[in-house]
mmCIF file with all atom_site columns, C-alpha atoms in Angstrom:
data_model
loop_
_atom_site.group_PDB
_atom_site.id
_atom_site.type_symbol
_atom_site.label_atom_id
_atom_site.label_alt_id
_atom_site.label_comp_id
_atom_site.label_asym_id
_atom_site.label_entity_id
_atom_site.label_seq_id
_atom_site.pdbx_PDB_ins_code
_atom_site.Cartn_x
_atom_site.Cartn_y
_atom_site.Cartn_z
_atom_site.occupancy
_atom_site.B_iso_or_equiv
_atom_site.pdbx_formal_charge
_atom_site.auth_seq_id
_atom_site.auth_comp_id
_atom_site.auth_asym_id
_atom_site.auth_atom_id
_atom_site.pdbx_PDB_model_num
ATOM 1   C CA . MET A 1 1   ? 85.303  87.732  87.717  1.00 0.00 ? 4   MET A CA 1
ATOM 2   C CA . LEU A 1 2   ? 84.850  85.255  90.542  1.00 0.00 ? 5   LEU A CA 1
ATOM 3   C CA . LYS A 1 3   ? 84.827  81.505  89.491  1.00 0.00 ? 6   LYS A CA 1
ATOM 4   C CA . GLU A 1 4   ? 83.547  78.984  92.031  1.00 0.00 ? 7   GLU A CA 1
ATOM 5   C CA . PHE A 1 5   ? 86.425  76.527  92.636  1.00 0.00 ? 8   PHE A CA 1
ATOM 6   C CA . GLY A 1 6   ? 84.808  74.214  95.327  1.00 0.00 ? 9   GLY A CA 1
ATOM 7   C CA . SER A 1 7   ? 82.609  74.479  98.274  1.00 0.00 ? 10  SER A CA 1
ATOM 8   C CA . GLU A 1 8   ? 83.038  78.029  99.806  1.00 0.00 ? 11  GLU A CA 1
ATOM 9   C CA . ILE A 1 9   ? 85.977  78.910  97.721  1.00 0.00 ? 12  ILE A CA 1
ATOM 10  C CA . TRP A 1 10  ? 86.267  81.082  94.560  1.00 0.00 ? 13  TRP A CA 1
ATOM 11  C CA . THR A 1 11  ? 89.106  82.285  92.366  1.00 0.00 ? 14  THR A CA 1
ATOM 12  C CA . ALA A 1 12  ? 89.713  85.524  90.339  1.00 0.00 ? 15  ALA A CA 1
ATOM 13  C CA . ASP A 1 13  ? 92.427  86.195  87.746  1.00 0.00 ? 16  ASP A CA 1
ATOM 14  C CA . GLY A 1 14  ? 93.811  89.696  87.536  1.00 0.00 ? 17  GLY A CA 1
ATOM 15  C CA . THR A 1 15  ? 96.250  91.654  85.470  1.00 0.00 ? 18  THR A CA 1
ATOM 16  C CA . ASP A 1 16  ? 99.855  90.894  85.005  1.00 0.00 ? 19  ASP A CA 1
ATOM 17  C CA . VAL A 1 17  ? 102.533 92.159  87.119  1.00 0.00 ? 20  VAL A CA 1
ATOM 18  C CA . VAL A 1 18  ? 106.172 92.689  86.268  1.00 0.00 ? 21  VAL A CA 1
ATOM 19  C CA . ALA A 1 19  ? 108.727 90.978  88.435  1.00 0.00 ? 22  ALA A CA 1
ATOM 20  C CA . ALA A 1 20  ? 112.489 90.750  88.465  1.00 0.00 ? 23  ALA A CA 1
ATOM 21  C CA . LEU A 1 21  ? 114.382 91.000  85.104  1.00 0.00 ? 24  LEU A CA 1
ATOM 22  C CA . GLY A 1 22  ? 111.280 92.056  83.347  1.00 0.00 ? 25  GLY A CA 1
ATOM 23  C CA . PHE A 1 23  ? 109.355 88.805  83.708  1.00 0.00 ? 26  PHE A CA 1
ATOM 24  C CA . ASP A 1 24  ? 105.590 89.473  83.583  1.00 0.00 ? 27  ASP A CA 1
ATOM 25  C CA . TYR A 1 25  ? 103.561 87.163  85.779  1.00 0.00 ? 28  TYR A CA 1
ATOM 26  C CA . PRO A 1 26  ? 99.717  86.650  85.714  1.00 0.00 ? 29  PRO A CA 1
ATOM 27  C CA . THR A 1 27  ? 98.006  87.107  89.055  1.00 0.00 ? 30  THR A CA 1
ATOM 28  C CA . ARG A 1 28  ? 95.300  85.037  90.807  1.00 0.00 ? 31  ARG A CA 1
ATOM 29  C CA . MET A 1 29  ? 93.521  85.305  94.153  1.00 0.00 ? 32  MET A CA 1
ATOM 30  C CA . ALA A 1 30  ? 91.193  83.190  96.124  1.00 0.00 ? 33  ALA A CA 1
ATOM 31  C CA . VAL A 1 31  ? 88.233  83.954  98.324  1.00 0.00 ? 34  VAL A CA 1
ATOM 32  C CA . ILE A 1 32  ? 87.127  81.612  101.000 1.00 0.00 ? 35  ILE A CA 1
ATOM 33  C CA . ARG A 1 33  ? 83.921  82.152  102.946 1.00 0.00 ? 36  ARG A CA 1
ATOM 34  C CA . LEU A 1 34  ? 84.270  80.951  106.533 1.00 0.00 ? 37  LEU A CA 1
ATOM 35  C CA . ALA A 1 35  ? 81.506  79.355  108.460 1.00 0.00 ? 38  ALA A CA 1
ATOM 36  C CA . CYS A 1 36  ? 80.730  82.649  110.193 1.00 0.00 ? 39  CYS A CA 1
ATOM 37  C CA . GLY A 1 37  ? 80.318  84.442  106.781 1.00 0.00 ? 40  GLY A CA 1
ATOM 38  C CA . ASP A 1 38  ? 83.496  86.339  107.060 1.00 0.00 ? 41  ASP A CA 1
ATOM 39  C CA . LEU A 1 39  ? 85.720  86.352  103.892 1.00 0.00 ? 42  LEU A CA 1
ATOM 40  C CA . PHE A 1 40  ? 89.406  85.245  103.741 1.00 0.00 ? 43  PHE A CA 1
ATOM 41  C CA . ILE A 1 41  ? 91.162  86.941  100.804 1.00 0.00 ? 44  ILE A CA 1
ATOM 42  C CA . TRP A 1 42  ? 94.323  85.094  99.802  1.00 0.00 ? 45  TRP A CA 1
ATOM 43  C CA . SER A 1 43  ? 97.069  86.838  97.539  1.00 0.00 ? 46  SER A CA 1
ATOM 44  C CA . PRO A 1 44  ? 94.658  89.756  96.558  1.00 0.00 ? 47  PRO A CA 1
ATOM 45  C CA . ILE A 1 45  ? 94.878  90.898  92.965  1.00 0.00 ? 48  ILE A CA 1
ATOM 46  C CA . ALA A 1 46  ? 94.291  94.512  91.608  1.00 0.00 ? 49  ALA A CA 1
ATOM 47  C CA . LEU A 1 47  ? 90.946  95.732  93.150  1.00 0.00 ? 50  LEU A CA 1
ATOM 48  C CA . THR A 1 48  ? 88.322  97.035  90.613  1.00 0.00 ? 51  THR A CA 1
ATOM 49  C CA . ASP A 1 49  ? 84.886  98.196  91.173  1.00 0.00 ? 52  ASP A CA 1
ATOM 50  C CA . GLY A 1 50  ? 83.493  95.058  89.459  1.00 0.00 ? 53  GLY A CA 1
ATOM 51  C CA . LEU A 1 51  ? 85.605  92.653  91.618  1.00 0.00 ? 54  LEU A CA 1
ATOM 52  C CA . ARG A 1 52  ? 84.688  94.523  94.712  1.00 0.00 ? 55  ARG A CA 1
ATOM 53  C CA . ALA A 1 53  ? 80.915  94.200  94.086  1.00 0.00 ? 56  ALA A CA 1
ATOM 54  C CA . GLU A 1 54  ? 81.259  90.410  93.336  1.00 0.00 ? 57  GLU A CA 1
ATOM 55  C CA . VAL A 1 55  ? 83.352  89.962  96.601  1.00 0.00 ? 58  VAL A CA 1
ATOM 56  C CA . ASP A 1 56  ? 80.945  92.024  98.677  1.00 0.00 ? 59  ASP A CA 1
ATOM 57  C CA . SER A 1 57  ? 78.073  89.768  97.408  1.00 0.00 ? 60  SER A CA 1
ATOM 58  C CA . LEU A 1 58  ? 79.609  86.799  99.171  1.00 0.00 ? 61  LEU A CA 1
ATOM 59  C CA . GLY A 1 59  ? 80.189  88.282  102.666 1.00 0.00 ? 62  GLY A CA 1
ATOM 60  C CA . LYS A 1 60  ? 82.192  90.621  104.770 1.00 0.00 ? 63  LYS A CA 1
ATOM 61  C CA . VAL A 1 61  ? 85.955  90.980  103.949 1.00 0.00 ? 64  VAL A CA 1
ATOM 62  C CA . ARG A 1 62  ? 87.505  90.341  107.352 1.00 0.00 ? 65  ARG A CA 1
ATOM 63  C CA . HIS A 1 63  ? 91.071  88.803  106.427 1.00 0.00 ? 66  HIS A CA 1
ATOM 64  C CA . LEU A 1 64  ? 93.545  90.018  104.014 1.00 0.00 ? 67  LEU A CA 1
ATOM 65  C CA . VAL A 1 65  ? 96.350  87.630  103.603 1.00 0.00 ? 68  VAL A CA 1
ATOM 66  C CA . ALA A 1 66  ? 99.739  87.979  101.888 1.00 0.00 ? 69  ALA A CA 1
ATOM 67  C CA . PRO A 1 67  ? 100.857 84.347  101.578 1.00 0.00 ? 70  PRO A CA 1
ATOM 68  C CA . ASN A 1 68  ? 104.628 85.167  101.022 1.00 0.00 ? 71  ASN A CA 1
ATOM 69  C CA . SER A 1 69  ? 106.861 88.295  100.980 1.00 0.00 ? 72  SER A CA 1
ATOM 70  C CA . LEU A 1 70  ? 106.458 88.586  97.220  1.00 0.00 ? 73  LEU A CA 1
ATOM 71  C CA . HIS A 1 71  ? 102.697 88.820  97.031  1.00 0.00 ? 74  HIS A CA 1
ATOM 72  C CA . HIS A 1 72  ? 101.959 92.208  98.488  1.00 0.00 ? 75  HIS A CA 1
ATOM 73  C CA . VAL A 1 73  ? 101.689 94.598  95.542  1.00 0.00 ? 76  VAL A CA 1
ATOM 74  C CA . PHE A 1 74  ? 97.843  95.116  95.872  1.00 0.00 ? 77  PHE A CA 1
ATOM 75  C CA . ILE A 1 75  ? 97.139  94.491  99.511  1.00 0.00 ? 78  ILE A CA 1
ATOM 76  C CA . ALA A 1 76  ? 97.465  98.152  100.502 1.00 0.00 ? 79  ALA A CA 1
ATOM 77  C CA . ASP A 1 77  ? 94.588  99.034  98.079  1.00 0.00 ? 80  ASP A CA 1
ATOM 78  C CA . TRP A 1 78  ? 92.425  96.281  99.717  1.00 0.00 ? 81  TRP A CA 1
ATOM 79  C CA . LYS A 1 79  ? 93.179  97.659  103.167 1.00 0.00 ? 82  LYS A CA 1
ATOM 80  C CA . ARG A 1 80  ? 92.076  101.033 102.145 1.00 0.00 ? 83  ARG A CA 1
ATOM 81  C CA . ALA A 1 81  ? 88.960  99.630  100.688 1.00 0.00 ? 84  ALA A CA 1
ATOM 82  C CA . TYR A 1 82  ? 88.232  97.492  103.752 1.00 0.00 ? 85  TYR A CA 1
ATOM 83  C CA . PRO A 1 83  ? 89.846  99.426  106.734 1.00 0.00 ? 86  PRO A CA 1
ATOM 84  C CA . ASN A 1 84  ? 88.262  97.054  109.249 1.00 0.00 ? 87  ASN A CA 1
ATOM 85  C CA . ALA A 1 85  ? 89.707  93.917  107.736 1.00 0.00 ? 88  ALA A CA 1
ATOM 86  C CA . TYR A 1 86  ? 92.683  92.218  109.470 1.00 0.00 ? 89  TYR A CA 1
ATOM 87  C CA . LEU A 1 87  ? 95.897  92.404  107.569 1.00 0.00 ? 90  LEU A CA 1
ATOM 88  C CA . HIS A 1 88  ? 98.045  89.202  107.939 1.00 0.00 ? 91  HIS A CA 1
ATOM 89  C CA . ALA A 1 89  ? 101.755 89.242  107.159 1.00 0.00 ? 92  ALA A CA 1
ATOM 90  C CA . PRO A 1 90  ? 103.912 86.312  106.167 1.00 0.00 ? 93  PRO A CA 1
ATOM 91  C CA . PRO A 1 91  ? 107.496 86.126  107.706 1.00 0.00 ? 94  PRO A CA 1
ATOM 92  C CA . GLY A 1 92  ? 109.559 88.926  106.338 1.00 0.00 ? 95  GLY A CA 1
ATOM 93  C CA . LEU A 1 93  ? 106.999 91.254  104.958 1.00 0.00 ? 96  LEU A CA 1
ATOM 94  C CA . ARG A 1 94  ? 106.683 93.448  107.962 1.00 0.00 ? 97  ARG A CA 1
ATOM 95  C CA . GLU A 1 95  ? 110.159 94.677  107.376 1.00 0.00 ? 98  GLU A CA 1
ATOM 96  C CA . LYS A 1 96  ? 109.589 95.128  103.610 1.00 0.00 ? 99  LYS A CA 1
ATOM 97  C CA . ARG A 1 97  ? 106.350 96.922  103.977 1.00 0.00 ? 100 ARG A CA 1
ATOM 98  C CA . LYS A 1 98  ? 106.903 99.178  106.886 1.00 0.00 ? 101 LYS A CA 1
ATOM 99  C CA . ASP A 1 99  ? 104.183 101.455 105.464 1.00 0.00 ? 102 ASP A CA 1
ATOM 100 C CA . LEU A 1 100 ? 101.588 98.883  106.353 1.00 0.00 ? 103 LEU A CA 1
ATOM 101 C CA . ASP A 1 101 ? 100.256 98.251  109.929 1.00 0.00 ? 104 ASP A CA 1
ATOM 102 C CA . PHE A 1 102 ? 99.835  94.560  110.036 1.00 0.00 ? 105 PHE A CA 1
ATOM 103 C CA . ASP A 1 103 ? 97.599  92.934  112.622 1.00 0.00 ? 106 ASP A CA 1
ATOM 104 C CA . GLY A 1 104 ? 99.623  89.802  112.994 1.00 0.00 ? 107 GLY A CA 1
ATOM 105 C CA . GLU A 1 105 ? 102.197 87.453  111.589 1.00 0.00 ? 108 GLU A CA 1
ATOM 106 C CA . LEU A 1 106 ? 101.236 84.147  109.941 1.00 0.00 ? 109 LEU A CA 1
ATOM 107 C CA . ALA A 1 107 ? 102.863 81.252  111.820 1.00 0.00 ? 110 ALA A CA 1
ATOM 108 C CA . ASN A 1 108 ? 103.081 77.495  111.674 1.00 0.00 ? 111 ASN A CA 1
ATOM 109 C CA . ALA A 1 109 ? 99.519  77.031  112.921 1.00 0.00 ? 112 ALA A CA 1
ATOM 110 C CA . PRO A 1 110 ? 96.250  78.440  111.899 1.00 0.00 ? 113 PRO A CA 1
ATOM 111 C CA . MET A 1 111 ? 94.983  81.709  113.321 1.00 0.00 ? 114 MET A CA 1
ATOM 112 C CA . PRO A 1 112 ? 92.207  81.399  115.737 1.00 0.00 ? 115 PRO A CA 1
ATOM 113 C CA . TYR A 1 113 ? 89.764  83.202  113.211 1.00 0.00 ? 116 TYR A CA 1
ATOM 114 C CA . TRP A 1 114 ? 89.942  80.230  110.731 1.00 0.00 ? 117 TRP A CA 1
ATOM 115 C CA . ALA A 1 115 ? 91.166  77.274  112.924 1.00 0.00 ? 118 ALA A CA 1
ATOM 116 C CA . GLY A 1 116 ? 89.161  74.178  112.045 1.00 0.00 ? 119 GLY A CA 1
ATOM 117 C CA . GLU A 1 117 ? 88.517  75.389  108.589 1.00 0.00 ? 120 GLU A CA 1
ATOM 118 C CA . ILE A 1 118 ? 91.778  76.316  107.124 1.00 0.00 ? 121 ILE A CA 1
ATOM 119 C CA . ASP A 1 119 ? 95.109  74.852  108.223 1.00 0.00 ? 122 ASP A CA 1
ATOM 120 C CA . GLN A 1 120 ? 98.598  76.333  107.306 1.00 0.00 ? 123 GLN A CA 1
ATOM 121 C CA . VAL A 1 121 ? 102.316 75.590  107.425 1.00 0.00 ? 124 VAL A CA 1
ATOM 122 C CA . LEU A 1 122 ? 105.305 77.741  106.790 1.00 0.00 ? 125 LEU A CA 1
ATOM 123 C CA . MET A 1 123 ? 107.592 76.329  104.101 1.00 0.00 ? 126 MET A CA 1
ATOM 124 C CA . LEU A 1 124 ? 110.821 76.697  106.027 1.00 0.00 ? 127 LEU A CA 1
ATOM 125 C CA . GLY A 1 125 ? 114.374 76.657  104.961 1.00 0.00 ? 128 GLY A CA 1
ATOM 126 C CA . ASN A 1 126 ? 114.166 78.811  101.692 1.00 0.00 ? 129 ASN A CA 1
ATOM 127 C CA . LEU A 1 127 ? 116.318 81.863  101.242 1.00 0.00 ? 130 LEU A CA 1
ATOM 128 C CA . ILE A 1 128 ? 114.040 83.529  98.675  1.00 0.00 ? 131 ILE A CA 1
ATOM 129 C CA . THR A 1 129 ? 110.809 83.658  100.800 1.00 0.00 ? 132 THR A CA 1
ATOM 130 C CA . THR A 1 130 ? 109.014 81.764  103.490 1.00 0.00 ? 133 THR A CA 1
ATOM 131 C CA . GLU A 1 131 ? 105.760 80.903  101.862 1.00 0.00 ? 134 GLU A CA 1
ATOM 132 C CA . VAL A 1 132 ? 102.652 80.053  103.894 1.00 0.00 ? 135 VAL A CA 1
ATOM 133 C CA . VAL A 1 133 ? 100.817 77.100  102.302 1.00 0.00 ? 136 VAL A CA 1
ATOM 134 C CA . PHE A 1 134 ? 97.104  76.800  103.237 1.00 0.00 ? 137 PHE A CA 1
ATOM 135 C CA . PHE A 1 135 ? 94.618  73.895  103.205 1.00 0.00 ? 138 PHE A CA 1
ATOM 136 C CA . HIS A 1 136 ? 90.857  74.664  103.036 1.00 0.00 ? 139 HIS A CA 1
ATOM 137 C CA . ALA A 1 137 ? 89.351  71.563  104.388 1.00 0.00 ? 140 ALA A CA 1
ATOM 138 C CA . LYS A 1 138 ? 85.790  72.001  103.052 1.00 0.00 ? 141 LYS A CA 1
ATOM 139 C CA . SER A 1 139 ? 86.936  72.073  99.449  1.00 0.00 ? 142 SER A CA 1
ATOM 140 C CA . GLY A 1 140 ? 90.039  69.872  99.931  1.00 0.00 ? 143 GLY A CA 1
ATOM 141 C CA . THR A 1 141 ? 92.144  72.547  98.329  1.00 0.00 ? 144 THR A CA 1
ATOM 142 C CA . VAL A 1 142 ? 95.801  73.394  99.034  1.00 0.00 ? 145 VAL A CA 1
ATOM 143 C CA . LEU A 1 143 ? 96.842  76.840  98.272  1.00 0.00 ? 146 LEU A CA 1
ATOM 144 C CA . PHE A 1 144 ? 100.428 77.396  96.934  1.00 0.00 ? 147 PHE A CA 1
ATOM 145 C CA . THR A 1 145 ? 101.677 80.750  95.804  1.00 0.00 ? 148 THR A CA 1
ATOM 146 C CA . ASP A 1 146 ? 105.031 80.707  94.067  1.00 0.00 ? 149 ASP A CA 1
ATOM 147 C CA . LEU A 1 147 ? 106.441 77.313  95.077  1.00 0.00 ? 150 LEU A CA 1
ATOM 148 C CA . LEU A 1 148 ? 104.473 75.789  92.181  1.00 0.00 ? 151 LEU A CA 1
ATOM 149 C CA . GLN A 1 149 ? 104.376 77.452  88.870  1.00 0.00 ? 152 GLN A CA 1
ATOM 150 C CA . GLN A 1 150 ? 103.493 76.728  85.273  1.00 0.00 ? 153 GLN A CA 1
ATOM 151 C CA . PHE A 1 151 ? 103.418 78.992  82.220  1.00 0.00 ? 154 PHE A CA 1
ATOM 152 C CA . PRO A 1 152 ? 102.576 78.436  78.554  1.00 0.00 ? 155 PRO A CA 1
ATOM 153 C CA . ALA A 1 153 ? 105.527 77.403  76.405  1.00 0.00 ? 156 ALA A CA 1
ATOM 154 C CA . ASN A 1 154 ? 105.122 80.562  74.306  1.00 0.00 ? 157 ASN A CA 1
ATOM 155 C CA . ARG A 1 155 ? 104.702 83.188  77.105  1.00 0.00 ? 158 ARG A CA 1
ATOM 156 C CA . PHE A 1 156 ? 108.279 84.345  77.120  1.00 0.00 ? 159 PHE A CA 1
ATOM 157 C CA . THR A 1 157 ? 110.712 85.259  74.132  1.00 0.00 ? 160 THR A CA 1
ATOM 158 C CA . GLY A 1 158 ? 114.173 85.685  73.652  1.00 0.00 ? 161 GLY A CA 1
ATOM 159 C CA . TRP A 1 159 ? 116.619 85.279  76.542  1.00 0.00 ? 162 TRP A CA 1
ATOM 160 C CA . ARG A 1 160 ? 113.772 85.137  78.979  1.00 0.00 ? 163 ARG A CA 1
ATOM 161 C CA . SER A 1 161 ? 112.404 81.924  77.309  1.00 0.00 ? 164 SER A CA 1
ATOM 162 C CA . LEU A 1 162 ? 115.785 80.384  77.864  1.00 0.00 ? 165 LEU A CA 1
ATOM 163 C CA . VAL A 1 163 ? 115.780 81.388  81.541  1.00 0.00 ? 166 VAL A CA 1
ATOM 164 C CA . ALA A 1 164 ? 112.245 80.113  81.960  1.00 0.00 ? 167 ALA A CA 1
ATOM 165 C CA . LYS A 1 165 ? 113.088 76.657  80.500  1.00 0.00 ? 168 LYS A CA 1
ATOM 166 C CA . TRP A 1 166 ? 116.141 76.392  82.834  1.00 0.00 ? 169 TRP A CA 1
ATOM 167 C CA . ASP A 1 167 ? 113.826 77.512  85.762  1.00 0.00 ? 170 ASP A CA 1
ATOM 168 C CA . LEU A 1 168 ? 111.332 74.837  84.974  1.00 0.00 ? 171 LEU A CA 1
ATOM 169 C CA . MET A 1 169 ? 108.587 77.506  84.517  1.00 0.00 ? 172 MET A CA 1
ATOM 170 C CA . VAL A 1 170 ? 107.402 76.261  81.129  1.00 0.00 ? 173 VAL A CA 1
ATOM 171 C CA . VAL A 1 171 ? 106.706 72.562  81.735  1.00 0.00 ? 174 VAL A CA 1
ATOM 172 C CA . PRO A 1 172 ? 103.661 70.210  81.113  1.00 0.00 ? 175 PRO A CA 1
ATOM 173 C CA . GLU A 1 173 ? 102.372 70.482  84.681  1.00 0.00 ? 176 GLU A CA 1
ATOM 174 C CA . PRO A 1 174 ? 102.996 72.797  87.561  1.00 0.00 ? 177 PRO A CA 1
ATOM 175 C CA . SER A 1 175 ? 106.319 72.327  89.048  1.00 0.00 ? 178 SER A CA 1
ATOM 176 C CA . VAL A 1 176 ? 108.696 73.913  91.715  1.00 0.00 ? 179 VAL A CA 1
ATOM 177 C CA . PRO A 1 177 ? 110.803 76.387  89.851  1.00 0.00 ? 180 PRO A CA 1
ATOM 178 C CA . ARG A 1 178 ? 114.659 75.477  89.926  1.00 0.00 ? 181 ARG A CA 1
ATOM 179 C CA . LYS A 1 179 ? 115.454 78.773  91.644  1.00 0.00 ? 182 LYS A CA 1
ATOM 180 C CA . PHE A 1 180 ? 113.325 77.862  94.632  1.00 0.00 ? 183 PHE A CA 1
ATOM 181 C CA . ARG A 1 181 ? 114.746 74.352  94.646  1.00 0.00 ? 184 ARG A CA 1
ATOM 182 C CA . LEU A 1 182 ? 118.329 75.794  94.941  1.00 0.00 ? 185 LEU A CA 1
ATOM 183 C CA . ALA A 1 183 ? 117.075 78.276  97.534  1.00 0.00 ? 186 ALA A CA 1
ATOM 184 C CA . PHE A 1 184 ? 115.953 75.483  99.956  1.00 0.00 ? 187 PHE A CA 1
ATOM 185 C CA . THR A 1 185 ? 119.268 75.483  101.775 1.00 0.00 ? 188 THR A CA 1
ATOM 186 C CA . ASN A 1 186 ? 117.799 73.849  105.016 1.00 0.00 ? 189 ASN A CA 1
ATOM 187 C CA . ARG A 1 187 ? 116.524 70.692  103.496 1.00 0.00 ? 190 ARG A CA 1
ATOM 188 C CA . SER A 1 188 ? 115.476 69.078  106.715 1.00 0.00 ? 191 SER A CA 1
ATOM 189 C CA . ALA A 1 189 ? 113.248 71.975  107.660 1.00 0.00 ? 192 ALA A CA 1
ATOM 190 C CA . ALA A 1 190 ? 111.774 71.930  104.176 1.00 0.00 ? 193 ALA A CA 1
ATOM 191 C CA . ARG A 1 191 ? 111.143 68.248  104.288 1.00 0.00 ? 194 ARG A CA 1
ATOM 192 C CA . ALA A 1 192 ? 109.170 68.572  107.573 1.00 0.00 ? 195 ALA A CA 1
ATOM 193 C CA . SER A 1 193 ? 107.182 71.353  106.110 1.00 0.00 ? 196 SER A CA 1
ATOM 194 C CA . ILE A 1 194 ? 106.125 69.354  103.072 1.00 0.00 ? 197 ILE A CA 1
ATOM 195 C CA . LYS A 1 195 ? 105.570 66.222  105.222 1.00 0.00 ? 198 LYS A CA 1
ATOM 196 C CA . HIS A 1 196 ? 102.880 68.464  106.968 1.00 0.00 ? 199 HIS A CA 1
ATOM 197 C CA . VAL A 1 197 ? 101.402 69.431  103.552 1.00 0.00 ? 200 VAL A CA 1
ATOM 198 C CA . LEU A 1 198 ? 101.181 65.780  102.532 1.00 0.00 ? 201 LEU A CA 1
ATOM 199 C CA . SER A 1 199 ? 99.277  64.992  105.660 1.00 0.00 ? 202 SER A CA 1
ATOM 200 C CA . TRP A 1 200 ? 96.270  66.919  104.346 1.00 0.00 ? 203 TRP A CA 1
ATOM 201 C CA . PRO A 1 201 ? 93.682  64.904  102.414 1.00 0.00 ? 204 PRO A CA 1
ATOM 202 C CA . ALA A 1 202 ? 94.090  67.213  99.383  1.00 0.00 ? 205 ALA A CA 1
ATOM 203 C CA . GLU A 1 203 ? 91.756  66.832  96.416  1.00 0.00 ? 206 GLU A CA 1
ATOM 204 C CA . LYS A 1 204 ? 92.693  70.116  94.567  1.00 0.00 ? 207 LYS A CA 1
ATOM 205 C CA . VAL A 1 205 ? 95.703  72.345  94.332  1.00 0.00 ? 208 VAL A CA 1
ATOM 206 C CA . LEU A 1 206 ? 95.558  76.112  93.616  1.00 0.00 ? 209 LEU A CA 1
ATOM 207 C CA . MET A 1 207 ? 98.488  78.352  92.799  1.00 0.00 ? 210 MET A CA 1
ATOM 208 C CA . ALA A 1 208 ? 99.017  81.903  91.786  1.00 0.00 ? 211 ALA A CA 1
ATOM 209 C CA . HIS A 1 209 ? 100.800 81.205  88.573  1.00 0.00 ? 212 HIS A CA 1
ATOM 210 C CA . GLY A 1 210 ? 99.680  77.915  86.894  1.00 0.00 ? 213 GLY A CA 1
ATOM 211 C CA . THR A 1 211 ? 96.956  75.575  85.924  1.00 0.00 ? 214 THR A CA 1
ATOM 212 C CA . PRO A 1 212 ? 94.920  74.396  89.007  1.00 0.00 ? 215 PRO A CA 1
ATOM 213 C CA . VAL A 1 213 ? 94.926  70.708  89.819  1.00 0.00 ? 216 VAL A CA 1
ATOM 214 C CA . ARG A 1 214 ? 91.322  69.443  90.283  1.00 0.00 ? 217 ARG A CA 1
ATOM 215 C CA . LYS A 1 215 ? 91.873  65.795  91.321  1.00 0.00 ? 218 LYS A CA 1
ATOM 216 C CA . ASP A 1 216 ? 94.264  63.643  93.086  1.00 0.00 ? 219 ASP A CA 1
ATOM 217 C CA . GLY A 1 217 ? 95.898  66.734  94.843  1.00 0.00 ? 220 GLY A CA 1
ATOM 218 C CA . ARG A 1 218 ? 97.944  64.902  97.320  1.00 0.00 ? 221 ARG A CA 1
ATOM 219 C CA . ALA A 1 219 ? 99.484  62.574  94.684  1.00 0.00 ? 222 ALA A CA 1
ATOM 220 C CA . PHE A 1 220 ? 100.297 65.601  92.563  1.00 0.00 ? 223 PHE A CA 1
ATOM 221 C CA . ILE A 1 221 ? 101.990 67.377  95.430  1.00 0.00 ? 224 ILE A CA 1
ATOM 222 C CA . ALA A 1 222 ? 104.027 64.240  96.307  1.00 0.00 ? 225 ALA A CA 1
ATOM 223 C CA . HIS A 1 223 ? 105.255 64.061  92.724  1.00 0.00 ? 226 HIS A CA 1
ATOM 224 C CA . ALA A 1 224 ? 106.043 67.707  92.472  1.00 0.00 ? 227 ALA A CA 1
ATOM 225 C CA . PHE A 1 225 ? 108.297 67.639  95.645  1.00 0.00 ? 228 PHE A CA 1
ATOM 226 C CA . ARG A 1 226 ? 109.806 64.119  95.047  1.00 0.00 ? 229 ARG A CA 1
ATOM 227 C CA . TRP A 1 227 ? 113.092 66.009  94.342  1.00 0.00 ? 230 TRP A CA 1
ATOM 228 C CA . LEU A 1 228 ? 113.062 67.112  98.088  1.00 0.00 ? 231 LEU A CA 1
ATOM 229 C CA . THR A 1 229 ? 111.564 64.053  99.740  1.00 0.00 ? 232 THR A CA 1
ATOM 230 C CA . GLY A 1 230 ? 113.105 61.130  97.706  1.00 0.00 ? 233 GLY A CA 1
#
């Protein structure tokens, strides 16, 4: 299930999940191996025996990361499987998942465990969720979750296809959905956040719902957020 995406980073695609209004979304996670050998699990998908065996072959699962308050469906299963792993919450998830005992909240600076290897920034100013965007320096990969999306043109039918078109979900390349654009009510905070993202020497861009970008990552991000920065 794991596919190498770059130096010390792998991805795995999982089962679909049903979100608001019955829209079904594909799922994708990433595994980053830190210099110490510990594994950083980003946006965990459904845990199967096969996936667990492949992950365990890479190292010790130490960090379970929910990158925004919408991507938490499977993280409790991973915590049960890896009780000694640290559970990291994005802003807003502690209140939503009071059943989980989080070890810390992700902020506008990297945690000491991965500082120097993975940078991070909060995408501030959005009413839907405060997404944590990460940058894995060794592979040159920026990890977005829901702020960039792309679905096949024929994925949705009926009225959902009309909503998906309006929301810019079915476009030739990954784009910021219209609902998220409208939810950025504090544009100055959002611009400061994306300025930080654009400071990274990004080569690749990975997202939970969309075709990965494998070259010219920084130029791609600048183009995708030109509606905000222009």
